[in-house]
Amino acid sequence: MNALYVLLLVLPAATLAINLKPYNETAHMMFVESDFNNDGAFSRNELDMVFKGYDTNGDGRVTRHEYTSYVDLHTPTLHDLSHALYDIYDSDNDHHLDKHDYDMLFSIMDADSDGIVQEMEFTIYWTALYGSLEHVHGHGSHV
């Protein structure tokens, strides 16, 4: 869920420092941009659509190189954060992001296990995640 992909699409690529705080507002912006069909919910299919942007060779899997190269190209200040997020997304540590990893990420975000990630669930997940990774993207409000 790579919502980071969505974050990168929403924020100007030329930005030298990206303000992720307040995290709940960043998460809200990511949710709005990730809800491709504008139905007020984030589906498993929409998660696939987010990660598809990173799959530069179209093989259905995202390598660390594909993921971080995309981030480095668009927003180099998020380099360290991109590696930390990749490590979290790669749930089986096989160095590829694929269906299994996306299923795991989606199930973690879907706190009530109803098969849909509501905005509140999405916001809670991303707010907590960014807070836990603050040491990676900077103690201040900018990366």
Short mmCIF file of N, CA and C in Angstrom, two decimals:
data_model
loop_
_atom_site.label_atom_id
_atom_site.label_comp_id
_atom_site.label_asym_id
_atom_site.label_seq_id
_atom_site.Cartn_x
_atom_site.Cartn_y
_atom_site.Cartn_z
N MET A 1 0.87 -0.94 0.00
CA MET A 1 0.00 0.00 0.00
C MET A 1 0.92 0.99 0.00
N ASN A 2 1.27 1.01 -1.91
CA ASN A 2 2.20 1.93 -1.42
C ASN A 2 1.61 3.29 -1.43
N ALA A 3 1.19 3.62 -0.33
CA ALA A 3 0.67 4.94 -0.16
C ALA A 3 1.77 5.96 -0.29
N LEU A 4 3.00 5.54 -0.12
CA LEU A 4 4.10 6.47 -0.37
C LEU A 4 4.06 6.91 -1.81
N TYR A 5 3.72 6.00 -2.73
CA TYR A 5 3.56 6.36 -4.13
C TYR A 5 2.54 7.47 -4.27
N VAL A 6 1.45 7.34 -3.59
CA VAL A 6 0.41 8.36 -3.63
C VAL A 6 0.93 9.66 -3.04
N LEU A 7 1.64 9.56 -1.93
CA LEU A 7 2.23 10.74 -1.32
C LEU A 7 3.14 11.44 -2.31
N LEU A 8 3.92 10.68 -3.03
CA LEU A 8 4.84 11.27 -4.00
C LEU A 8 4.10 11.92 -5.15
N LEU A 9 2.95 11.39 -5.51
CA LEU A 9 2.17 12.00 -6.58
C LEU A 9 1.52 13.30 -6.12
N VAL A 10 1.18 13.36 -4.85
CA VAL A 10 0.47 14.52 -4.32
C VAL A 10 1.42 15.67 -4.05
N LEU A 11 2.61 15.37 -3.56
CA LEU A 11 3.55 16.42 -3.20
C LEU A 11 4.42 16.78 -4.40
N PRO A 12 4.77 18.04 -4.54
CA PRO A 12 5.60 18.45 -5.67
C PRO A 12 6.93 17.71 -5.68
N ALA A 13 7.32 17.21 -6.84
CA ALA A 13 8.57 16.46 -6.96
C ALA A 13 9.78 17.34 -6.71
N ALA A 14 9.65 18.62 -6.94
CA ALA A 14 10.79 19.52 -6.77
C ALA A 14 11.00 19.96 -5.33
N THR A 15 10.13 19.53 -4.45
CA THR A 15 10.24 19.94 -3.05
C THR A 15 11.54 19.43 -2.47
N LEU A 16 12.27 20.32 -1.82
CA LEU A 16 13.53 19.92 -1.20
C LEU A 16 13.31 19.31 0.17
N ALA A 17 12.32 19.77 0.88
CA ALA A 17 11.99 19.23 2.19
C ALA A 17 10.49 18.98 2.22
N ILE A 18 10.12 17.79 2.62
CA ILE A 18 8.71 17.43 2.65
C ILE A 18 8.24 17.40 4.09
N ASN A 19 7.19 18.11 4.34
CA ASN A 19 6.62 18.17 5.67
C ASN A 19 5.56 17.07 5.79
N LEU A 20 5.84 16.05 6.57
CA LEU A 20 4.88 14.96 6.77
C LEU A 20 3.95 15.23 7.95
N LYS A 21 4.30 16.21 8.76
CA LYS A 21 3.48 16.53 9.93
C LYS A 21 2.47 17.60 9.59
N PRO A 22 1.33 17.58 10.19
CA PRO A 22 0.86 16.52 11.09
C PRO A 22 0.57 15.25 10.29
N TYR A 23 0.95 14.14 10.85
CA TYR A 23 0.84 12.86 10.16
C TYR A 23 -0.59 12.51 9.77
N ASN A 24 -1.55 12.87 10.60
CA ASN A 24 -2.94 12.54 10.28
C ASN A 24 -3.41 13.30 9.04
N GLU A 25 -2.92 14.51 8.82
CA GLU A 25 -3.29 15.25 7.62
C GLU A 25 -2.63 14.66 6.38
N THR A 26 -1.37 14.22 6.52
CA THR A 26 -0.70 13.54 5.41
C THR A 26 -1.45 12.26 5.08
N ALA A 27 -1.85 11.51 6.10
CA ALA A 27 -2.59 10.26 5.89
C ALA A 27 -3.93 10.54 5.20
N HIS A 28 -4.61 11.60 5.60
CA HIS A 28 -5.88 11.95 4.96
C HIS A 28 -5.66 12.24 3.47
N MET A 29 -4.63 13.03 3.17
CA MET A 29 -4.33 13.36 1.78
C MET A 29 -4.01 12.08 0.98
N MET A 30 -3.25 11.18 1.59
CA MET A 30 -2.93 9.92 0.93
C MET A 30 -4.19 9.10 0.68
N PHE A 31 -5.09 9.08 1.66
CA PHE A 31 -6.33 8.32 1.51
C PHE A 31 -7.14 8.86 0.34
N VAL A 32 -7.31 10.15 0.29
CA VAL A 32 -8.10 10.77 -0.79
C VAL A 32 -7.50 10.42 -2.15
N GLU A 33 -6.18 10.47 -2.26
CA GLU A 33 -5.52 10.16 -3.53
C GLU A 33 -5.49 8.67 -3.84
N SER A 34 -5.59 7.82 -2.82
CA SER A 34 -5.57 6.36 -3.02
C SER A 34 -6.95 5.79 -3.32
N ASP A 35 -7.98 6.52 -2.98
CA ASP A 35 -9.36 6.09 -3.22
C ASP A 35 -9.71 6.43 -4.67
N PHE A 36 -9.16 5.63 -5.59
CA PHE A 36 -9.24 5.93 -7.01
C PHE A 36 -10.68 6.03 -7.53
N ASN A 37 -11.59 5.25 -6.97
CA ASN A 37 -12.97 5.29 -7.44
C ASN A 37 -13.84 6.23 -6.61
N ASN A 38 -13.23 6.95 -5.68
CA ASN A 38 -13.93 7.96 -4.87
C ASN A 38 -15.17 7.43 -4.15
N ASP A 39 -15.07 6.20 -3.63
CA ASP A 39 -16.22 5.64 -2.92
C ASP A 39 -16.08 5.77 -1.39
N GLY A 40 -15.04 6.46 -0.94
CA GLY A 40 -14.86 6.67 0.50
C GLY A 40 -14.24 5.50 1.23
N ALA A 41 -13.72 4.53 0.49
CA ALA A 41 -13.08 3.36 1.09
C ALA A 41 -11.85 2.99 0.26
N PHE A 42 -10.89 2.36 0.91
CA PHE A 42 -9.67 1.90 0.24
C PHE A 42 -9.76 0.39 0.13
N SER A 43 -9.78 -0.10 -1.09
CA SER A 43 -9.95 -1.54 -1.33
C SER A 43 -8.61 -2.22 -1.61
N ARG A 44 -8.64 -3.52 -1.57
CA ARG A 44 -7.44 -4.31 -1.88
C ARG A 44 -7.00 -4.04 -3.31
N ASN A 45 -7.94 -3.88 -4.23
CA ASN A 45 -7.62 -3.58 -5.62
C ASN A 45 -6.92 -2.22 -5.74
N GLU A 46 -7.36 -1.25 -4.97
CA GLU A 46 -6.73 0.07 -5.01
C GLU A 46 -5.29 -0.01 -4.48
N LEU A 47 -5.05 -0.89 -3.52
CA LEU A 47 -3.69 -1.09 -3.03
C LEU A 47 -2.80 -1.62 -4.16
N ASP A 48 -3.31 -2.59 -4.92
CA ASP A 48 -2.56 -3.10 -6.07
C ASP A 48 -2.25 -1.98 -7.07
N MET A 49 -3.21 -1.11 -7.28
CA MET A 49 -3.03 -0.02 -8.24
C MET A 49 -1.92 0.93 -7.77
N VAL A 50 -1.83 1.17 -6.47
CA VAL A 50 -0.78 2.03 -5.93
C VAL A 50 0.59 1.41 -6.21
N PHE A 51 0.76 0.13 -5.89
CA PHE A 51 2.06 -0.51 -6.05
C PHE A 51 2.42 -0.74 -7.51
N LYS A 52 1.44 -0.82 -8.38
CA LYS A 52 1.72 -1.06 -9.79
C LYS A 52 2.63 0.03 -10.37
N GLY A 53 2.53 1.25 -9.84
CA GLY A 53 3.36 2.34 -10.32
C GLY A 53 4.84 2.13 -10.09
N TYR A 54 5.19 1.32 -9.13
CA TYR A 54 6.60 1.06 -8.83
C TYR A 54 7.18 -0.08 -9.66
N ASP A 55 6.32 -0.91 -10.22
CA ASP A 55 6.75 -2.11 -10.94
C ASP A 55 7.20 -1.71 -12.35
N THR A 56 8.40 -1.19 -12.45
CA THR A 56 8.86 -0.62 -13.71
C THR A 56 9.06 -1.65 -14.81
N ASN A 57 9.34 -2.90 -14.48
CA ASN A 57 9.51 -3.91 -15.53
C ASN A 57 8.23 -4.71 -15.79
N GLY A 58 7.17 -4.43 -15.04
CA GLY A 58 5.87 -5.04 -15.29
C GLY A 58 5.76 -6.52 -14.98
N ASP A 59 6.63 -7.04 -14.10
CA ASP A 59 6.59 -8.47 -13.81
C ASP A 59 5.68 -8.84 -12.64
N GLY A 60 4.98 -7.84 -12.09
CA GLY A 60 4.06 -8.11 -10.98
C GLY A 60 4.72 -8.13 -9.62
N ARG A 61 6.00 -7.87 -9.57
CA ARG A 61 6.75 -7.83 -8.32
C ARG A 61 7.55 -6.54 -8.27
N VAL A 62 7.72 -6.00 -7.08
CA VAL A 62 8.48 -4.77 -6.94
C VAL A 62 9.74 -5.07 -6.13
N THR A 63 10.89 -4.86 -6.76
CA THR A 63 12.15 -5.04 -6.05
C THR A 63 12.48 -3.78 -5.25
N ARG A 64 13.39 -3.92 -4.31
CA ARG A 64 13.85 -2.76 -3.56
C ARG A 64 14.40 -1.71 -4.53
N HIS A 65 15.15 -2.15 -5.53
CA HIS A 65 15.73 -1.22 -6.49
C HIS A 65 14.64 -0.44 -7.23
N GLU A 66 13.60 -1.14 -7.69
CA GLU A 66 12.51 -0.44 -8.39
C GLU A 66 11.85 0.58 -7.47
N TYR A 67 11.58 0.16 -6.25
CA TYR A 67 10.88 1.01 -5.30
C TYR A 67 11.70 2.24 -4.94
N THR A 68 12.93 2.02 -4.51
CA THR A 68 13.75 3.15 -4.06
C THR A 68 14.21 4.02 -5.22
N SER A 69 14.40 3.44 -6.39
CA SER A 69 14.77 4.25 -7.56
C SER A 69 13.65 5.22 -7.92
N TYR A 70 12.42 4.73 -7.84
CA TYR A 70 11.27 5.60 -8.11
C TYR A 70 11.24 6.75 -7.11
N VAL A 71 11.40 6.43 -5.84
CA VAL A 71 11.38 7.46 -4.80
C VAL A 71 12.55 8.44 -5.02
N ASP A 72 13.74 7.90 -5.25
CA ASP A 72 14.91 8.75 -5.45
C ASP A 72 14.74 9.68 -6.64
N LEU A 73 14.12 9.20 -7.68
CA LEU A 73 13.90 10.02 -8.87
C LEU A 73 12.93 11.16 -8.59
N HIS A 74 11.86 10.87 -7.86
CA HIS A 74 10.80 11.86 -7.64
C HIS A 74 11.00 12.71 -6.39
N THR A 75 11.49 12.10 -5.32
CA THR A 75 11.64 12.82 -4.06
C THR A 75 12.86 12.25 -3.31
N PRO A 76 14.05 12.67 -3.69
CA PRO A 76 15.25 12.10 -3.09
C PRO A 76 15.35 12.27 -1.57
N THR A 77 14.69 13.27 -1.02
CA THR A 77 14.75 13.48 0.43
C THR A 77 14.05 12.35 1.20
N LEU A 78 13.28 11.52 0.51
CA LEU A 78 12.61 10.39 1.17
C LEU A 78 13.38 9.08 1.02
N HIS A 79 14.63 9.16 0.60
CA HIS A 79 15.45 7.97 0.36
C HIS A 79 15.47 7.03 1.57
N ASP A 80 15.87 7.55 2.73
CA ASP A 80 15.95 6.69 3.91
C ASP A 80 14.58 6.15 4.31
N LEU A 81 13.56 6.98 4.23
CA LEU A 81 12.21 6.53 4.55
C LEU A 81 11.76 5.44 3.59
N SER A 82 12.13 5.55 2.32
CA SER A 82 11.71 4.54 1.35
C SER A 82 12.28 3.17 1.69
N HIS A 83 13.52 3.13 2.16
CA HIS A 83 14.12 1.85 2.56
C HIS A 83 13.42 1.29 3.80
N ALA A 84 13.11 2.14 4.75
CA ALA A 84 12.41 1.68 5.96
C ALA A 84 11.03 1.15 5.62
N LEU A 85 10.31 1.85 4.74
CA LEU A 85 8.98 1.38 4.34
C LEU A 85 9.06 0.07 3.57
N TYR A 86 10.03 -0.05 2.69
CA TYR A 86 10.20 -1.29 1.93
C TYR A 86 10.40 -2.46 2.89
N ASP A 87 11.23 -2.26 3.91
CA ASP A 87 11.46 -3.33 4.88
C ASP A 87 10.17 -3.75 5.57
N ILE A 88 9.31 -2.79 5.86
CA ILE A 88 8.02 -3.09 6.49
C ILE A 88 7.10 -3.82 5.51
N TYR A 89 7.03 -3.35 4.29
CA TYR A 89 6.15 -3.96 3.29
C TYR A 89 6.58 -5.38 2.94
N ASP A 90 7.87 -5.66 2.92
CA ASP A 90 8.39 -6.98 2.54
C ASP A 90 8.22 -7.95 3.71
N SER A 91 6.99 -8.36 3.94
CA SER A 91 6.63 -9.12 5.14
C SER A 91 7.32 -10.48 5.22
N ASP A 92 7.67 -11.08 4.09
CA ASP A 92 8.33 -12.39 4.12
C ASP A 92 9.83 -12.28 3.88
N ASN A 93 10.33 -11.06 3.80
CA ASN A 93 11.77 -10.81 3.63
C ASN A 93 12.40 -11.52 2.44
N ASP A 94 11.64 -11.63 1.34
CA ASP A 94 12.19 -12.29 0.16
C ASP A 94 12.75 -11.28 -0.86
N HIS A 95 12.78 -10.02 -0.47
CA HIS A 95 13.35 -8.93 -1.29
C HIS A 95 12.52 -8.61 -2.53
N HIS A 96 11.26 -8.98 -2.48
CA HIS A 96 10.29 -8.64 -3.53
C HIS A 96 8.96 -8.32 -2.86
N LEU A 97 8.29 -7.32 -3.38
CA LEU A 97 6.93 -7.04 -2.93
C LEU A 97 5.99 -7.66 -3.95
N ASP A 98 5.08 -8.49 -3.46
CA ASP A 98 4.14 -9.16 -4.33
C ASP A 98 2.82 -9.37 -3.59
N LYS A 99 1.94 -10.18 -4.15
CA LYS A 99 0.60 -10.36 -3.62
C LYS A 99 0.60 -10.68 -2.12
N HIS A 100 1.46 -11.57 -1.71
CA HIS A 100 1.52 -11.94 -0.29
C HIS A 100 1.80 -10.72 0.59
N ASP A 101 2.76 -9.91 0.18
CA ASP A 101 3.11 -8.73 0.97
C ASP A 101 1.97 -7.72 0.98
N TYR A 102 1.31 -7.55 -0.16
CA TYR A 102 0.19 -6.60 -0.23
C TYR A 102 -0.98 -7.08 0.61
N ASP A 103 -1.22 -8.40 0.58
CA ASP A 103 -2.28 -8.96 1.43
C ASP A 103 -2.00 -8.67 2.90
N MET A 104 -0.75 -8.86 3.31
CA MET A 104 -0.38 -8.63 4.70
C MET A 104 -0.55 -7.16 5.07
N LEU A 105 -0.07 -6.27 4.24
CA LEU A 105 -0.20 -4.84 4.50
C LEU A 105 -1.67 -4.44 4.60
N PHE A 106 -2.47 -4.93 3.66
CA PHE A 106 -3.89 -4.59 3.67
C PHE A 106 -4.56 -5.10 4.94
N SER A 107 -4.24 -6.32 5.35
CA SER A 107 -4.88 -6.87 6.55
C SER A 107 -4.49 -6.10 7.81
N ILE A 108 -3.29 -5.57 7.84
CA ILE A 108 -2.88 -4.76 9.00
C ILE A 108 -3.65 -3.44 9.02
N MET A 109 -3.82 -2.82 7.86
CA MET A 109 -4.57 -1.56 7.80
C MET A 109 -6.05 -1.79 8.10
N ASP A 110 -6.59 -2.93 7.69
CA ASP A 110 -8.01 -3.24 7.86
C ASP A 110 -8.25 -3.75 9.28
N ALA A 111 -8.24 -2.82 10.21
CA ALA A 111 -8.29 -3.16 11.65
C ALA A 111 -9.51 -3.98 12.04
N ASP A 112 -10.65 -3.75 11.40
CA ASP A 112 -11.85 -4.51 11.76
C ASP A 112 -12.07 -5.74 10.87
N SER A 113 -11.12 -6.00 9.99
CA SER A 113 -11.13 -7.21 9.12
C SER A 113 -12.40 -7.37 8.31
N ASP A 114 -12.96 -6.25 7.84
CA ASP A 114 -14.17 -6.35 7.02
C ASP A 114 -13.88 -6.33 5.52
N GLY A 115 -12.62 -6.33 5.14
CA GLY A 115 -12.26 -6.37 3.72
C GLY A 115 -12.17 -5.00 3.06
N ILE A 116 -12.42 -3.96 3.81
CA ILE A 116 -12.35 -2.58 3.32
C ILE A 116 -11.62 -1.74 4.36
N VAL A 117 -10.74 -0.88 3.90
CA VAL A 117 -10.06 0.03 4.81
C VAL A 117 -10.78 1.37 4.74
N GLN A 118 -11.45 1.68 5.82
CA GLN A 118 -12.13 2.97 5.93
C GLN A 118 -11.08 4.05 6.20
N GLU A 119 -11.45 5.30 5.96
CA GLU A 119 -10.49 6.39 6.14
C GLU A 119 -9.91 6.42 7.55
N MET A 120 -10.71 6.17 8.56
CA MET A 120 -10.21 6.20 9.93
C MET A 120 -9.14 5.13 10.13
N GLU A 121 -9.36 3.93 9.62
CA GLU A 121 -8.37 2.86 9.74
C GLU A 121 -7.08 3.26 9.02
N PHE A 122 -7.22 3.79 7.83
CA PHE A 122 -6.08 4.21 7.02
C PHE A 122 -5.29 5.28 7.76
N THR A 123 -5.99 6.27 8.29
CA THR A 123 -5.35 7.38 8.99
C THR A 123 -4.65 6.90 10.26
N ILE A 124 -5.28 6.05 11.00
CA ILE A 124 -4.66 5.52 12.22
C ILE A 124 -3.38 4.76 11.88
N TYR A 125 -3.43 3.92 10.85
CA TYR A 125 -2.26 3.14 10.45
C TYR A 125 -1.10 4.06 10.07
N TRP A 126 -1.35 4.98 9.15
CA TRP A 126 -0.27 5.83 8.64
C TRP A 126 0.24 6.81 9.69
N THR A 127 -0.63 7.33 10.52
CA THR A 127 -0.19 8.24 11.58
C THR A 127 0.76 7.52 12.52
N ALA A 128 0.40 6.32 12.92
CA ALA A 128 1.26 5.53 13.81
C ALA A 128 2.57 5.14 13.12
N LEU A 129 2.48 4.75 11.86
CA LEU A 129 3.68 4.33 11.13
C LEU A 129 4.66 5.48 10.97
N TYR A 130 4.17 6.63 10.53
CA TYR A 130 5.07 7.78 10.39
C TYR A 130 5.67 8.18 11.73
N GLY A 131 4.89 8.12 12.77
CA GLY A 131 5.41 8.43 14.10
C GLY A 131 6.52 7.46 14.51
N SER A 132 6.32 6.18 14.21
CA SER A 132 7.32 5.18 14.59
C SER A 132 8.59 5.29 13.75
N LEU A 133 8.48 5.91 12.58
CA LEU A 133 9.64 6.07 11.69
C LEU A 133 10.22 7.47 11.71
N GLU A 134 9.80 8.25 12.67
CA GLU A 134 10.27 9.64 12.73
C GLU A 134 11.79 9.73 12.82
N HIS A 135 12.41 8.75 13.46
CA HIS A 135 13.87 8.74 13.55
C HIS A 135 14.52 8.57 12.18
N VAL A 136 13.78 8.04 11.21
CA VAL A 136 14.31 7.83 9.86
C VAL A 136 14.12 9.06 9.00
N HIS A 137 12.96 9.69 9.10
CA HIS A 137 12.68 10.83 8.22
C HIS A 137 12.90 12.16 8.89
N GLY A 138 13.42 12.18 10.07
CA GLY A 138 13.79 13.42 10.72
C GLY A 138 12.96 13.68 11.96
N HIS A 139 13.62 14.20 12.98
CA HIS A 139 12.93 14.51 14.23
C HIS A 139 12.11 15.77 14.11
N GLY A 140 12.46 16.60 13.17
CA GLY A 140 11.68 17.81 12.94
C GLY A 140 10.50 17.49 12.05
N SER A 141 9.94 18.50 11.45
CA SER A 141 8.76 18.29 10.62
C SER A 141 9.10 18.10 9.16
N HIS A 142 10.37 18.11 8.80
CA HIS A 142 10.76 17.98 7.40
C HIS A 142 11.68 16.80 7.21
N VAL A 143 11.55 16.18 6.03
CA VAL A 143 12.50 15.15 5.64
C VAL A 143 13.45 15.73 4.66
#
